[in-house]
Amino acid sequence: MEQNMMDTIARISGVNLRRCMRCGKCTASCPAFDEMEYHPHQFVSMVENGRIDELLASQGIYTCLSCFACVERCPRNVEPAKLIEAVRLAVIRKQGENHLHAEQIPAMLDDELPQQAIVSAFRKYKR
Amino acid sequence: MKKLALKELESLFAAIAAQQTLYLPQDDAAGQAQFAAWKEGAARSRRLNTARSAKDLFFPQVENLAGFKREGKSIEIFETREDVRPFTVFGVRACDARSFEILDKVFLKAPVDTFYASRREMGTVITLACTKPDETCFCRSFGIDPANPAGDVSCWMDEETLYWQANTAKGETLTSELPMLEDGGEEAVKAQQEKLHVILEKLPLAQLDLSKVGAGETEALFNRPEWKSLSESCLGCGTCTFVCPTCQCYDVQEFNTGKTVRRFRCWDSCMYSDFTKMSAGQPRPTQLERFRQRFMHKLVYFPDNNDGQFGCVGCGRCLQKCPIHMNIVKVIKTMGGGDDAK
Amino acid sequence: MQVTWKPTIVAFCCNWCSYAGADLSGTNRLQYPANVKIIRIPCSCRLNPMFILRAFQKGADGVILCGCHPGDCHYTTGNYYARRRMTLLFSMLDFLGIEKGRTRVEWVSAAEGAKFAATMNEFVKTITELGENRRLEDLRCKE
Amino acid sequence: MQGVKEKALELLASGKAQRVLGWKTGEFFYDLTPGVFESAEEVEREFEYGVFAGANLSKYCIAESKKDGVTAVFLKPCDAYSFVQLLKEYKVKREKFYIVGVQCDGMCDMEKIRAAGISGATAVSEDGDTLKISTIYGEETMKKSDALLLKCKTCKSKKLVIFDELLGEQGEDCPESHRFDEVERLERLSPEERFSFWRGELSRCIRCNACRNVCPACTCETCVFDNHNLGTDNKAAASDFEENFFHIIRAFHVTSRCTDCGECSRVCPQHIPLHLLNRKFIKDTNELYGAYQAGADLESRPPLMDFRKDDCEPSVVYERGGAKG
Amino acid sequence: MQKIGVFVCHCGTNIAATVDVETVAKTLGKEPGVVFTTDYPYMCSQTGQQMIQDKIQELGLTGVVICSCSPRMHEQTFRKACHKAGLNDYMVEIANIREQCSWIHKDKQEATEKAVILGRAAIAKVQLNAPLTAGTSPVTKRALVIGGGIAGIQTALDIAEAGFEVDIVEKQPTIGGKMTQIDKTFPTLDCAACILTPKMVDCAQNEKIHIYAYSEVEQVGGFVGNFHVKIRRKARFVNEDVCTGCGACTEKCPQKKVPNAFNLGLDTRRAIYIPFAQAVPKVATIDPDYCNMLKNGKCGVCAKVCTAGAIDYKQKDTTIEREYGAIVAATGFNPIDLSQFDEFAYSKSPDVVSSLEFERLMNAAGPTGGTLLRPSDGTHPKTIVFVQCVGSRCEDAQKGKSYCSKICCMYTAKHAMLCREKYPDTDVYVFYIDVRTPGKNFDEFYRRAVEEYGVHYIKGMVGKVVPENGKLKVQASDLLDNRQLHIDADMVVLAAAIEPDKSARSVATMLTASMDTNDFFTEAHPKLRPVESPTAGVFLSGTCQGPKDIPETVAQASAAAAKVIGLLCKDSLTCNPCVAEPNELMCNGCSNCEKVCPYGAITYIDKEFRGPNRTTLIRRVAQVNPAVCQGCGACTVACMSGAMDLKGFSNKQIMAEVDAICR
């Protein structure tokens, strides 16, 4: 189960966890640091070490702003934000329901805003 | 003259094959006709002619001549000749039938080539008259009548019947062993021959002008400037040579098997850059000389030495197979006075 | 097949690593079958595909090339070229329907005497199971 | 194609070229012979271009390159790849040629027409995608697509990679050529099936060397199979030598140099699909070492003269899926 | 046909116990060409060798096969023995019937059969052997060092010490390289200038060393022992031989606004300049990009003040040509461009500096006279943040380098320590991913920074630096504490990754030396030949081969020098006779062999040949330089026609061995 979940998350995110060299630049770059109980670098190591349940239960996953600072700064192309998004998706899959309703996506979409940020925002505020 | 209903043909083949190997044209995997040993159920090819000529059965591409074995410091020479058993070839066309006449002049002249001679002796040739010649056929130019082929036995075929005419003692013997053949058929054959002669009139190459080539034309032709442009496109491959029913050049080579040495002969081509190469080098250093050699041999040197007989039978194989479509007809026309080609 | 049949195996070994590796397996008295005959070449990149086909033509049942590990070539890059050449050649032999496993490449360093012996034992076993080379032989050599 | 002959005349007249390398008219409509024309008169009399101009002229450029002055040459897309490859191997000099790129819709094969049972052909005309063939036995028709040369059926590219002047439109690569389909089909067979397939095909070989001599990549001064001093010569079509040695090495020697022009199969008098051997090497090279098209440019390193440190091991051949056995 | 003698060795019982040596000798006697066979207990003994020599002379043997131990063992022994008897060394072949036969088989019959086959293969090979003579090529006793940094200087000094002439080509106006810009050296903290400048002076004063500063290598031809090199001497607009280096011109030049490259643009210099006080050669150089006289012909002040009359506005670049026996590449490194690292505000704030800039700020001869001041406002920084691995270990090829730059951990520790020592009131933070300190006294040094100097080492990375109100807001992670830190720093120092100098690639191309994907020179063997390039006669010194600190660089520089000396000591080079040789008549000029040659030994020439029918034709054919070829044989397989063959391992010989084994 655990292994399965790890693989799923790794697959959804497309992140190669083994690339991480524990430099912490993601966490250092994170503007939501204080709000998160687990920080970007911890996400990486927790997924790698199979501490999935703790992550799934964490509120921190919804605190991530999907600002992509960590993705931008990571020297090893690990892309923690994508991993966090994958954890969120995993939660949703687990709950068996999708909080997104397509008709609710208003026409106020901004070209500058990453798609992922919009989607995650809706998911978050729907709760 | 004898005849046989075509539906009985299978039994005729079976009867011949019961006593000796019977070769007849069969379609290969690529859909071309090739002479192959008949087995029950084997279908006769409908193609006009075989891709490789009937020469192959009498003068195979590779033939072992002798073997050598070394034991310590002594060398033993041993025989490698295979026993040639009686065989029959069915479906040889008039052009290929003529080629034996030409090959005989080379191989049966003293010193006799005993390998070829034994195959000629053991082989019975059953020819088959043409009904639908191709545009590349020009046997007529060499005085061959495809409606009346030579051979030990000549055959004609229409939609329903095979007609059979033994021409030689060998042919008669074979005929006597085939009780299914009935008498008759002269008229049908005659009608077919007439029909074919009408078709032959329409063939574009049936009446080539050979007046400028032939015996005694060496000086007139050898230094003609046209050889250059004719030979320029020649790739120097051996396709024309190897499909030709009359090419008879071979090389003698040796192969070391590790235990013994096999001396064998294999076809060679005057188009090859290493043909008749000697220690002093290549006597025909460029493709021009090699190209000229092939056609001069067929059209001048051979007639010179053989009472005017040309070394070509007009089967048209080289016309069909040359990768770049250079051929003896183009040479004859070019040498025969310029632009009458078109 | 006769029970007594033993395959003929040609091993091409590069002078710097694998030939030394073969020597080492000798020094350590590591046994491998006598059907393996080694030909010394300066580098695995010296192996012309023609040599392999020639061996099969003349009756070899298996051919193996041993060279330095990639990155360790005495001539720095030789085995990289050999690797590509052999890969393509083997693929072609496979394409022509030659049994898989009749040809092989193994990287054996000068220190890997044990690996050399083990490789040869294994290869001889594979070839013995495959049986005689009938698909690439020259019939003239079978007398 | 309109304008090819006119272009030849124009180039000779303008002095841009001292001679023209093109196709000479034959006895029939289909037997065009590559040839060199040195005067307008010759061009007028003998130059012909059409759907039977299948021959790749690039190999003739090796000889033309040694002559003084400029030769104008007509190159179809696949011929142009061969030309660039020759340029890359210093067999031709660029400045010796004025290259007229000729776009091509596929060339026809008289052997295909004969195989369809049409004999005594004397003339042909194109009507859309139908060939109307006049024979001495009457009129016949055939779909042009059925009469195409094998190489044209799986055309890899209509892009002219080199030219000084273009007749017709510049074309594109044809990614949907399916040229590897037949190779893939064979790969899926068992080794036994593949062996019997190739034995059947290659045993027909008569070692006429047409495949080798026509190949624009076979440019050796002396072929190893003609070289007695090397001990690798073999003139005979004897005892499996062709199956076990000649055709393997022939294809290996043109690996990463073969542009897949298909001439080998076109010229084979025994209709052996020799191009499949070349294509197998091309396919493997593409799959294992990255896509590579010989003759596409002058700079890239041929895969066989290159390496990566992390290249696959030869054992990949035995591990790859797909093939049974 | 050769007359071959076969000598089967018993090796005591090593061979004879499992191989029936008599049978082997007898059976091999039946092979074609064999005129004598014998067996003997110890072929390699004096008596054994004598017997071989006697037989060669007595029977006139033209080839010798010795069935014995591995050729790796005694091939040389037997070759020498045969040589003494007048037989060419390369007419001897060894059949390895010990290591590869008797020692690995137990069954005597099997082993004997195999020994016979191995012997047969050796006989088949020797039949085709031809006497080979090792060629020689002379050695020009002069070395070229490309690059005048500490690596080049050390190499040149060592070579000169051995008595050989050395030329240093340096593209900057002075030799000295990066080390001149460094303040102190780790782990001893001695002053870089104090240990480097005496070496620079040694170079200048050594009569064996010729410095071509402000020059670049333009073309390299030839091969080991015989390189021809063209060197372009860039115009200084100052006569080098006349200039006394008094510096009068550099004081009077009116163009004062030239960024001072030596101080990395932290201050300015004049258009005519001497990079620094101890420059070698100490001569002025005019910067043509800024000099008014050169740009618009108005000024000429320097010419007026120069009492020596050294100024020459009309000077042009000149090219000199020299011959060398060996070439050393010492092209060095540079810190990478940091403009890609926006997050650290390097281009936004002058107070974010690279480590090399920090060296200048700490240096007594630097822009601040050795007092650490912020470049923005000249105040003392109280809080300094050091960021390690900036651009090192970075997968993003656009920004940085995937390798570890190796020296940053140590110099950052040094900087941190020096800050704390000089200014005990400063807070110093070092953010690290890993601290890597392998080296003598290195870890002790780093621990001293932490334990004695109280530098705050924090495991984590800086995420961003934002200049705000004269401060630098540093946001960073402390991974061990699982905290995010916000530090108001006065200065941020970035430990930039180092990369090979940009000129290295063109130098490598000229030298036909290979490079890796990062543009570091590749060594001939990563373990066993670390200071040689795969191209014979080309050696590697310093960071052009990979990141290195000063002690390592100097060690490698001396090692390269030792290799060069070893080469230059020889009057001529004996070539390996087993080299590739093209048959020109068969060569088709395709260049495929050239492409796979790792040594650049193959070149092509256009050569006239006799064509058919008394014509001549020019053909492009391969030429192998036997002095450069190492005999790997890669070219022989790349050659389709078999025109390229390898002497001693020819196609025919190997196929004869194959035939003998398979029969």
Short mmCIF file of C-alpha atoms in Angstrom, two decimals, chain B residues 28-32 34 47 51-52 56 61-62 131-136 196 199 202-205 228-230 232-239 242-243 251 253 255 264-269 272-277 319-327 329-330 333 339 341-342, chain D residues 24-36 38 42 45 52 55 59-60 64 67 110-111 114-115 117-122 136-137 140 200-201 203-214 222 225-228 233-238 266-272:
data_model
loop_
_atom_site.label_atom_id
_atom_site.label_comp_id
_atom_site.label_asym_id
_atom_site.label_seq_id
_atom_site.Cartn_x
_atom_site.Cartn_y
_atom_site.Cartn_z
CA ASP B 28 10.39 -18.67 -56.96
CA ALA B 29 9.58 -16.68 -53.81
CA ALA B 30 10.01 -13.42 -55.71
CA GLY B 31 7.63 -14.56 -58.46
CA GLN B 32 10.29 -15.12 -61.09
CA GLN B 34 13.63 -20.52 -62.32
CA ARG B 47 6.24 -16.63 -67.19
CA ALA B 51 15.31 -15.37 -64.91
CA ARG B 52 18.43 -17.49 -65.10
CA ASP B 56 23.03 -23.22 -65.43
CA GLN B 61 28.00 -21.39 -61.54
CA VAL B 62 30.37 -23.31 -59.27
CA THR B 131 3.28 -17.97 -77.88
CA LYS B 132 3.52 -14.55 -76.34
CA PRO B 133 7.02 -13.12 -76.78
CA ASP B 134 8.04 -10.01 -74.92
CA GLU B 135 9.11 -6.69 -76.40
CA THR B 136 12.66 -7.48 -75.36
CA LEU B 196 3.24 -16.47 -83.74
CA ILE B 199 3.13 -11.49 -83.65
CA LYS B 202 5.13 -6.60 -84.45
CA LEU B 203 8.08 -7.10 -82.10
CA PRO B 204 10.14 -3.91 -82.07
CA LEU B 205 13.51 -5.68 -82.06
CA LYS B 228 33.12 5.73 -74.47
CA SER B 229 29.59 7.02 -74.12
CA LEU B 230 28.15 3.50 -74.22
CA GLU B 232 30.28 5.35 -69.31
CA SER B 233 27.16 4.29 -67.48
CA CYS B 234 28.21 0.64 -67.01
CA LEU B 235 28.49 -0.23 -63.32
CA GLY B 236 30.82 -3.14 -63.96
CA CYS B 237 28.53 -5.66 -62.32
CA GLY B 238 28.08 -9.13 -63.69
CA THR B 239 24.32 -9.23 -64.09
CA PHE B 242 25.30 -14.24 -65.22
CA VAL B 243 21.84 -14.21 -66.78
CA ASP B 251 37.74 -18.43 -63.12
CA GLN B 253 40.00 -20.63 -57.66
CA PHE B 255 39.30 -22.70 -51.19
CA PHE B 264 36.86 -25.14 -58.21
CA ARG B 265 35.76 -23.07 -61.10
CA CYS B 266 33.15 -20.38 -60.93
CA TRP B 267 31.60 -18.07 -63.44
CA ASP B 268 33.54 -14.92 -64.05
CA SER B 269 32.50 -11.80 -65.85
CA TYR B 272 34.60 -7.29 -63.53
CA SER B 273 37.62 -5.20 -62.80
CA ASP B 274 39.65 -8.26 -61.80
CA PHE B 275 38.78 -10.34 -64.86
CA THR B 276 41.89 -12.03 -66.27
CA LYS B 277 44.00 -9.96 -63.94
CA LEU B 319 17.67 -6.00 -71.58
CA GLN B 320 15.41 -6.72 -68.66
CA LYS B 321 18.00 -7.16 -65.96
CA CYS B 322 20.72 -4.59 -66.54
CA PRO B 323 20.54 -2.15 -63.61
CA ILE B 324 21.10 0.79 -65.90
CA HIS B 325 19.54 -0.60 -69.05
CA MET B 326 22.61 -0.69 -71.20
CA ASN B 327 22.53 -3.71 -73.45
CA VAL B 329 20.75 -4.02 -78.65
CA LYS B 330 21.83 -0.48 -77.88
CA LYS B 333 22.18 -0.06 -83.01
CA ASP B 339 20.29 7.12 -85.30
CA ALA B 341 17.03 3.72 -83.14
CA LYS B 342 14.09 6.04 -82.94
CA LYS D 24 19.44 8.84 -71.94
CA THR D 25 16.48 7.59 -73.83
CA GLY D 26 16.38 3.88 -74.58
CA GLU D 27 14.83 1.36 -76.95
CA PHE D 28 11.60 1.42 -75.00
CA PHE D 29 9.83 3.86 -72.78
CA TYR D 30 11.30 2.39 -69.62
CA ASP D 31 14.95 1.64 -70.26
CA LEU D 32 16.57 4.99 -69.50
CA THR D 33 20.32 4.83 -69.06
CA PRO D 34 22.32 7.32 -67.01
CA GLY D 35 24.49 9.30 -69.35
CA VAL D 36 26.65 12.34 -69.86
CA GLU D 38 28.22 17.40 -73.72
CA GLU D 42 22.97 15.39 -77.73
CA ARG D 45 18.40 13.94 -79.35
CA PHE D 52 11.29 5.43 -65.25
CA ALA D 55 18.56 5.34 -61.37
CA LYS D 59 27.46 7.54 -57.90
CA TYR D 60 28.36 8.73 -61.40
CA GLU D 64 32.45 13.35 -63.14
CA LYS D 67 36.79 15.90 -64.94
CA MET D 110 9.20 -2.26 -65.31
CA GLU D 111 9.76 -5.50 -63.42
CA ARG D 114 5.98 -7.49 -66.03
CA ALA D 115 5.16 -9.27 -62.79
CA GLY D 117 1.56 -10.25 -66.42
CA ILE D 118 1.88 -7.39 -68.89
CA SER D 119 4.21 -8.32 -71.72
CA GLY D 120 5.19 -6.80 -75.01
CA ALA D 121 4.89 -3.27 -73.68
CA THR D 122 5.71 -0.57 -76.21
CA ILE D 136 1.66 -5.52 -78.94
CA TYR D 137 -1.15 -7.61 -77.51
CA GLU D 140 -3.42 -2.65 -70.46
CA GLY D 200 15.09 -18.46 -49.05
CA GLU D 201 15.88 -14.96 -50.20
CA SER D 203 20.08 -18.40 -51.59
CA ARG D 204 18.87 -16.89 -54.86
CA CYS D 205 21.90 -14.62 -54.95
CA ILE D 206 24.05 -15.12 -58.02
CA ARG D 207 26.81 -12.79 -56.79
CA CYS D 208 26.54 -10.55 -59.81
CA ASN D 209 27.61 -7.69 -57.51
CA ALA D 210 25.01 -5.34 -58.97
CA CYS D 211 23.88 -4.37 -55.46
CA ARG D 212 27.42 -3.47 -54.55
CA ASN D 213 28.41 -1.76 -57.75
CA VAL D 214 25.31 0.40 -57.89
CA THR D 222 39.04 -2.40 -54.22
CA PHE D 225 35.46 -9.28 -51.69
CA ASP D 226 37.65 -8.65 -54.71
CA ASN D 227 40.85 -8.39 -52.75
CA HIS D 228 42.92 -11.47 -53.20
CA ASP D 233 37.92 -12.44 -51.91
CA ASN D 234 35.26 -14.77 -53.13
CA LYS D 235 33.95 -14.66 -56.63
CA ALA D 236 31.65 -17.60 -56.48
CA ALA D 237 28.07 -17.84 -55.43
CA ALA D 238 29.08 -20.87 -53.50
CA ARG D 266 16.10 -2.03 -57.43
CA VAL D 267 18.95 -3.60 -59.37
CA CYS D 268 18.89 -7.11 -57.95
CA PRO D 269 18.15 -9.41 -60.87
CA GLN D 270 16.92 -12.01 -58.43
CA HIS D 271 14.63 -9.59 -56.57
CA ILE D 272 16.22 -10.10 -53.16
#
